[in-house]
Coordinates of C-alpha atoms and ligand atoms in Angstrom, one line a residue:
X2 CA 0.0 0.0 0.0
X3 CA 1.1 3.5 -0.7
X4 CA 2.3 5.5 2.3
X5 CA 0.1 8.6 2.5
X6 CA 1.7 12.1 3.4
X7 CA -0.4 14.4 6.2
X8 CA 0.1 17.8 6.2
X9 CA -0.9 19.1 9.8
X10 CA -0.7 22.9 11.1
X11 CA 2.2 22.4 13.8
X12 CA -0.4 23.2 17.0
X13 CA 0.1 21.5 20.2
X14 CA -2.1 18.5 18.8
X15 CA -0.3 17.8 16.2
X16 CA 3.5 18.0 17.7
X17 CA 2.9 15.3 20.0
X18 CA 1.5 13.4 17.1
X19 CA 4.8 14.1 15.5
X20 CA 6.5 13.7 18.5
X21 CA 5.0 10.1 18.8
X22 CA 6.1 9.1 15.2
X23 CA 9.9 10.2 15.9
X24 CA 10.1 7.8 19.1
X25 CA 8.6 5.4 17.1
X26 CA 11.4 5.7 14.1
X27 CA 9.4 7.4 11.6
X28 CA 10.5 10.0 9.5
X29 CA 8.9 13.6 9.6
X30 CA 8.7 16.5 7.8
X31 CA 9.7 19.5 10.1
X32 CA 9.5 23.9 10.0
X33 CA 12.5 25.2 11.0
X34 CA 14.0 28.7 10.3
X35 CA 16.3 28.1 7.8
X36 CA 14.9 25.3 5.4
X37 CA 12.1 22.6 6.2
X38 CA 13.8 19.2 7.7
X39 CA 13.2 15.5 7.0
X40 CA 13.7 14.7 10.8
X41 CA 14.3 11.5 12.2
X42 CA 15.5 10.3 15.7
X43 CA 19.4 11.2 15.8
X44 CA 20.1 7.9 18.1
X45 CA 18.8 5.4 15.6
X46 CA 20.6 3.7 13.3
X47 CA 16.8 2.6 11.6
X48 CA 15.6 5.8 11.3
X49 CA 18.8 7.5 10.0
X50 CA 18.8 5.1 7.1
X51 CA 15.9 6.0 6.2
X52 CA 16.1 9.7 5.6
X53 CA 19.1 9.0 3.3
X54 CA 17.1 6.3 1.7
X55 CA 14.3 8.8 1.6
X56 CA 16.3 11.8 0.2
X57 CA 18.5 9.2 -1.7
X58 CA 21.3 11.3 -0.3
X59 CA 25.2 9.4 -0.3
X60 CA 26.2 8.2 3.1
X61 CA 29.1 10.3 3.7
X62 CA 27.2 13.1 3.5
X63 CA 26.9 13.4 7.6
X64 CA 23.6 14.8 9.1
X65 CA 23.0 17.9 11.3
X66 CA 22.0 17.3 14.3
X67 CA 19.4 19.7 16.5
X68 CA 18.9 20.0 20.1
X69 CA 16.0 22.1 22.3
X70 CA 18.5 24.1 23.5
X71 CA 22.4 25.2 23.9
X72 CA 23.0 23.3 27.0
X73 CA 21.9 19.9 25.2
X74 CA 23.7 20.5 22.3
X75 CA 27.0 21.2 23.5
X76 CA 26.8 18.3 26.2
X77 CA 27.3 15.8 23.2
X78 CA 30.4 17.0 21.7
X79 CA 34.0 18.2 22.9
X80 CA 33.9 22.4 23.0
X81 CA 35.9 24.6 24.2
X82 CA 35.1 28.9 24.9
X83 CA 35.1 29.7 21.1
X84 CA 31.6 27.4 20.7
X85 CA 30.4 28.2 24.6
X86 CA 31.1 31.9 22.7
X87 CA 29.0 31.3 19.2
X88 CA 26.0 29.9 21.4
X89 CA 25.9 32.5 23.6
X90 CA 25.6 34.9 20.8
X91 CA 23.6 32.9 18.0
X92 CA 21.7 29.7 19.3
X93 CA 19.0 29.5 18.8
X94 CA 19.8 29.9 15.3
X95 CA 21.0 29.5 12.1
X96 CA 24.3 28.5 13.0
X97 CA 25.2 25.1 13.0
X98 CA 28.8 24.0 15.0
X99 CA 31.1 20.8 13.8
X100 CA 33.1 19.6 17.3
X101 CA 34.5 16.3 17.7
X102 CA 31.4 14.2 19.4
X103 CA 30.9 13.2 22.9
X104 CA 27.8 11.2 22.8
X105 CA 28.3 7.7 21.6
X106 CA 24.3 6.7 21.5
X107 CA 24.1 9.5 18.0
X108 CA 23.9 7.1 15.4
X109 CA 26.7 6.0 13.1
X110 CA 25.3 6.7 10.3
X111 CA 24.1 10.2 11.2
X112 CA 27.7 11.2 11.3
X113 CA 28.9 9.7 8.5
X114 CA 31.2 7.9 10.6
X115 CA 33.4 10.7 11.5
X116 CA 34.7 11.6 14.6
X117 CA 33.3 14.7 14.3
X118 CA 29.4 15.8 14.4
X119 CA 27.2 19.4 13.6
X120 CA 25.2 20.5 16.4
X121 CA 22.5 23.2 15.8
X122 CA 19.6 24.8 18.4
X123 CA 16.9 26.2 16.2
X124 CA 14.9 29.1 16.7
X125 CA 11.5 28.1 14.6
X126 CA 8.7 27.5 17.3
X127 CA 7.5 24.5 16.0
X128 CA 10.9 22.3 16.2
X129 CA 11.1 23.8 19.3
X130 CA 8.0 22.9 20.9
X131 CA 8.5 19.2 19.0
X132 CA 12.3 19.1 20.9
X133 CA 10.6 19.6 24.2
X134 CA 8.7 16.6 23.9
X135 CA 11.5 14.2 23.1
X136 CA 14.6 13.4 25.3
X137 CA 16.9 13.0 21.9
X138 CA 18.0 15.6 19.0
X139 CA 16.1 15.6 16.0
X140 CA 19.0 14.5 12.2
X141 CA 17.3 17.0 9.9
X142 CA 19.0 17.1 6.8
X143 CA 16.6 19.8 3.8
X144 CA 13.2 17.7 3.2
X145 CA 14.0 17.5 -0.8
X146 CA 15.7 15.2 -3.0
X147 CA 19.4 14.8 -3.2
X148 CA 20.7 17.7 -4.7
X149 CA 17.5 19.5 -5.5
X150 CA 15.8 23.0 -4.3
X151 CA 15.3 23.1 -0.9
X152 CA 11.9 23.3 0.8
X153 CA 11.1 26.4 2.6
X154 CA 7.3 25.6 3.1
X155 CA 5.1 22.5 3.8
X156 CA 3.5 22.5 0.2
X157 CA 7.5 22.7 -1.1
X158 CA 8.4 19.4 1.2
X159 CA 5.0 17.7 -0.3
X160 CA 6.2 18.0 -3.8
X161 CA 9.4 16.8 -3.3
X162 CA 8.2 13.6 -0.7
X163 CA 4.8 12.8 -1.5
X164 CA 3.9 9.1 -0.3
X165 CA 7.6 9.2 1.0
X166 CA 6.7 10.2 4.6
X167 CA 3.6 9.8 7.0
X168 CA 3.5 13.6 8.1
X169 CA 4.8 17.5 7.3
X170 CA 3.9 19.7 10.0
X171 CA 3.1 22.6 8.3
X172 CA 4.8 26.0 10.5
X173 CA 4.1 28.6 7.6
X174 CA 7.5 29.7 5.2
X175 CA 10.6 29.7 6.5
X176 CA 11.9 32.9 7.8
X177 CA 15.2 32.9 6.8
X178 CA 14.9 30.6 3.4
X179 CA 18.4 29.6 3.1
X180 CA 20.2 26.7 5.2
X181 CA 22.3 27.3 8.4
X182 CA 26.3 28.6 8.4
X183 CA 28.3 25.8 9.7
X184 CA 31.6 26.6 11.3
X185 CA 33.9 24.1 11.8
X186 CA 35.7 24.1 15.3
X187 CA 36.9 20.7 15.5
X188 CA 40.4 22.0 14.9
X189 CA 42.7 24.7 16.4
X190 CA 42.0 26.9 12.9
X191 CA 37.8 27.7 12.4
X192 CA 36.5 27.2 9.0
X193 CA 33.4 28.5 8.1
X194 CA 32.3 25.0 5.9
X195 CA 29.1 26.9 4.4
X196 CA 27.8 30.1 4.2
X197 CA 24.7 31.1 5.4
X198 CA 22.6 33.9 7.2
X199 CA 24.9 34.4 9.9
X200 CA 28.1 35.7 8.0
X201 CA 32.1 34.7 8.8
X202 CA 32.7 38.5 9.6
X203 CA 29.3 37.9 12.4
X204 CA 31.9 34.9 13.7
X205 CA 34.9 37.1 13.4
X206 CA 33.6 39.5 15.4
X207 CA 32.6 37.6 18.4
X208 CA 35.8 35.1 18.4
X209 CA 37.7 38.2 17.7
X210 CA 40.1 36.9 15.3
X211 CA 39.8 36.3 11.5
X212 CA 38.9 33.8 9.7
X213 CA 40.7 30.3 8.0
X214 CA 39.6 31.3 4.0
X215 CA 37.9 28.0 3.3
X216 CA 39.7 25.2 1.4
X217 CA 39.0 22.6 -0.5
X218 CA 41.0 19.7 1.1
X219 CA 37.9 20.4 3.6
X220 CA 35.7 18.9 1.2
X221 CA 35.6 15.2 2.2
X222 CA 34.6 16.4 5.5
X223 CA 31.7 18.7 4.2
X224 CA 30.5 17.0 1.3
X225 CA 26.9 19.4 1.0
X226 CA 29.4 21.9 0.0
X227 CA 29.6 19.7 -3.5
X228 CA 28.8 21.7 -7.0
X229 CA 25.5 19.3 -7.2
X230 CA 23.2 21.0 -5.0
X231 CA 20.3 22.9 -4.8
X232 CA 19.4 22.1 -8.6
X233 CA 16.2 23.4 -10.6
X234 CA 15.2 21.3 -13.4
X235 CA 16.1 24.5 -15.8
X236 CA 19.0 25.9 -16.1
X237 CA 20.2 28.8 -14.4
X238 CA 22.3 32.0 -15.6
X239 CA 23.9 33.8 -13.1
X240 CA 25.0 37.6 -13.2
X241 CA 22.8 37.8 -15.8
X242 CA 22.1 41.5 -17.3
X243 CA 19.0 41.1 -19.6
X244 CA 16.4 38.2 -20.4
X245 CA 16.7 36.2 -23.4
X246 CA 14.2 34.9 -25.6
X247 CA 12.3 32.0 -23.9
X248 CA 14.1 32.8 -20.5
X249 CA 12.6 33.2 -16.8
X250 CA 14.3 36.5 -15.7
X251 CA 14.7 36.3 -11.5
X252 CA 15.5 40.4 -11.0
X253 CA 17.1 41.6 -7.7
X254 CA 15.4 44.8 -7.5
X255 CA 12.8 46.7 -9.7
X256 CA 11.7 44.4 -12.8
X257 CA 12.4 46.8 -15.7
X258 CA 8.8 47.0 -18.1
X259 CA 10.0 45.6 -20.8
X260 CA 10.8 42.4 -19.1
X261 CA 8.3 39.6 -19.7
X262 CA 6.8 37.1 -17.8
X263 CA 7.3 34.9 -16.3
X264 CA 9.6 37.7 -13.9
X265 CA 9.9 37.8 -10.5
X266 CA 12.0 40.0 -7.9
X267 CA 13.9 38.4 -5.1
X268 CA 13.6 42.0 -3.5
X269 CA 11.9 44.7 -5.3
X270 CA 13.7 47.1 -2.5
X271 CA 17.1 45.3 -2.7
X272 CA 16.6 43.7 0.5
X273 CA 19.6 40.6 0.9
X274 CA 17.3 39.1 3.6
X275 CA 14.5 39.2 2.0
X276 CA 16.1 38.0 -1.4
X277 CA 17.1 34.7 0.7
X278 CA 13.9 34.2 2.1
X279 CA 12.3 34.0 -1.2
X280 CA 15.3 33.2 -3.2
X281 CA 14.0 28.8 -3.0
X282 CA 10.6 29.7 -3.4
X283 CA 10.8 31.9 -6.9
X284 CA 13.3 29.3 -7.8
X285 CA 10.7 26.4 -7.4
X286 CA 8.1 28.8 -9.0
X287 CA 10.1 29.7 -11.7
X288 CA 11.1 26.0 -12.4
X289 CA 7.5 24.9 -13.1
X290 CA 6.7 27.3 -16.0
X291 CA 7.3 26.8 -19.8
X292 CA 10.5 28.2 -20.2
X293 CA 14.2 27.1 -21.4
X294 CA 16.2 28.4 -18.6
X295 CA 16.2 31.1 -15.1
X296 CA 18.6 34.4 -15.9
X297 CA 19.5 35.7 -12.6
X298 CA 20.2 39.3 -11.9
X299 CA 23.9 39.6 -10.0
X300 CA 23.1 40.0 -6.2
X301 CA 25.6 41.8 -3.8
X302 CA 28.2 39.9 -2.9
X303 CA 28.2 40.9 0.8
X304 CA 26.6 39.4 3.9
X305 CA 24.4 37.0 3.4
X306 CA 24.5 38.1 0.0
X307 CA 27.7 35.8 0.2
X308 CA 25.7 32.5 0.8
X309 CA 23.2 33.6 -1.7
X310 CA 25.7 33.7 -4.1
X311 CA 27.3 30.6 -3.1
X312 CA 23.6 28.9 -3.6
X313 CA 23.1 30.4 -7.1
X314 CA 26.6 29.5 -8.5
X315 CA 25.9 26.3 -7.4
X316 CA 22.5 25.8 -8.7
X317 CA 24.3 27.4 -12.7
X318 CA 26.1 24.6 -12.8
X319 CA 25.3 22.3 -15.8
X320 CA 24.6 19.1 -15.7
X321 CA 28.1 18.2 -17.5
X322 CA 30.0 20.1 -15.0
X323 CA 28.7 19.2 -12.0
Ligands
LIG428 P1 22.4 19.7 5.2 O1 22.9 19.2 3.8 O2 21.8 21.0 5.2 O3 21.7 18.6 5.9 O4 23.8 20.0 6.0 C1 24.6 18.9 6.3 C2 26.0 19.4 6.0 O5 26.6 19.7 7.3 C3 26.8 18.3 5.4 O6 26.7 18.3 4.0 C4 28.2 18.8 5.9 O7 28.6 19.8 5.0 C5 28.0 19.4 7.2 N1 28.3 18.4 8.3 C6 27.4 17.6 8.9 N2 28.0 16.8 9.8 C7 29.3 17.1 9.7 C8 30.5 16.6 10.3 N3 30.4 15.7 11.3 N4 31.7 17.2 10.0 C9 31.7 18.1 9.1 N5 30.6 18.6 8.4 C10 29.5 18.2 8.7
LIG429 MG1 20.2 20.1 1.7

């Protein structure tokens, strides 16, 4: 029989519902700030198997892991003042921490194996609330398939995972639209692994020091930082300057008259967070029309300008390059 996916406002009714599934090793489909998750029970090897079956997502591509609050989070791995630091300041957030782990009962699997895990405390009231109810941390990796958009709503997630999963809580968009930062502080040197709505000069200022530049020997150890991700269907054209025949034109800023649809505006008032919150969304939108390819409008290159940049050149790539 086919599984059939439940989308459920995230009220109190509803969260223990979810909460009920997660002990039980289901997989759920989870608000958070940043991107919807495809959450699953971060002790169990079970349940971690199946998200990656679910998102068909390689296996050493490690999980993040999220916790109800700072205290839980850093309990589980190794941390010195520079994470006790970044907590203070951004959890709960979108900031996610690699440390070497503590906890041996976080599954295998769910950290790739390493030796090392990423720790987040989300701010979204809805994983919140479902944390409280559960005495482990929620593995979320993005609710889409390998490589694909990412879901910032509960209609996004049912797209991508239709008869895949039992339940999508449904918490309205998410707020910030674009995954978390994740700074690596497993070593002596702090790499910023992925960019993200909090920036490396946010991280500079309150470890007061600059940053490692990142490198790509770090790859192996953050594989979601591979060219193949968040992929339309359509191809994409980056720094693109007018709209050409047949093309979906993704403006940053006023949509000049001439333009034709479909157009759409990341931020008609040049807003960088509000160009990140929608940035998936118009993507998705843009995706599903008649049209040969997306031409993007160049976006500042400058605070989380940065990570949408990083999301767009990665989502140019063709398919022969990736
Ligand atoms: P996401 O794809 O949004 O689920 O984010 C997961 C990403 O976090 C991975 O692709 C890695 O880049 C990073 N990550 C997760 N766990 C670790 C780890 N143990 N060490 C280094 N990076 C990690
Ligand atoms: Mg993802």
């Amino acid at each position: 029989m086919q599984l059939k996916t439940k989308i459920l406002k995230s009220n109190t009714k509803n969260i223990v519902f979810a909460s009920e599934l997660l002990k039980n090793n289901k997989i759920v489909g989870i608000p958070t700030e940043t991107v919807y998750g495809l959450g699953g029970r971060a002790d169990n090897d079970y349940a971690i198997k199946k998200i990656f079956n679910i998102k068909k997502r390689p296996f050493n591509n490690p999980l993040i892991l999220h916790y109800k609050n700072s205290e839980c989070a850093l309990n589980d791995i190794f941390y010195d003042d520079r994470a006790i630091e970044l907590a203070k300041i951004f959890w709960p957030g979108a900031l996610t921490i690699v440390s070497k782990i503590k906890n041996k009962h976080i599954s295998k699997l769910a950290t790739a194996n390493l030796n090392t895990v990423a720790v987040r405390v989300p701010a979204n009231k809805s994983i919140k609330k479902l944390l409280m109810q559960l005495d482990f941390p929620i593995a979320a990796p993005s609710a889409n398939r390998y490589g694909k958009i990412s879901p910032t709503s509960a209609k996004d997630v049912f797209e991508e995972l239709n008869h895949k999963i039992p339940l999508i809580l449904d918490g309205g968009r998410s707020s910030v639209g674009l995954e978390s930062t994740i700074v690596d502080l497993s070593e002596k040197k702090v790499v910023v692994l992925r960019h993200g709505h909090v920036s490396s000069s946010d991280i500079e200022k309150v470890l007061n020091h600059k940053l490692e530049k990142f490198n790509n020997t770090k790859l192996f150890k953050a594989p979601g930082l591979s060219i193949n991700h968040y992929q339309p269907d359509k191809p994409v054209r980056i720094n693109a300057l007018k709209q050409k025949s047949n093309e979906g034109w993704l403006a940053f800023g006023k949509i000049p008259s001439e333009f034709v649809k479909p157009s759409l505006s990341l931020s008609r008032k040049k807003c960088l967070k509000e160009a990140a919150k929608n940035l998936y969304k118009m993507l998705r939108v843009l995706d599903s029309k008649k049209i040969s390819g997306i031409a993007v409008q160049k976006v500042p290159n400058k605070g989380i300008g940065i990570a949408i940049n990083d999301r767009l050149y990665k989502a140019s790539k063709k398919i022969n390059e990736r």
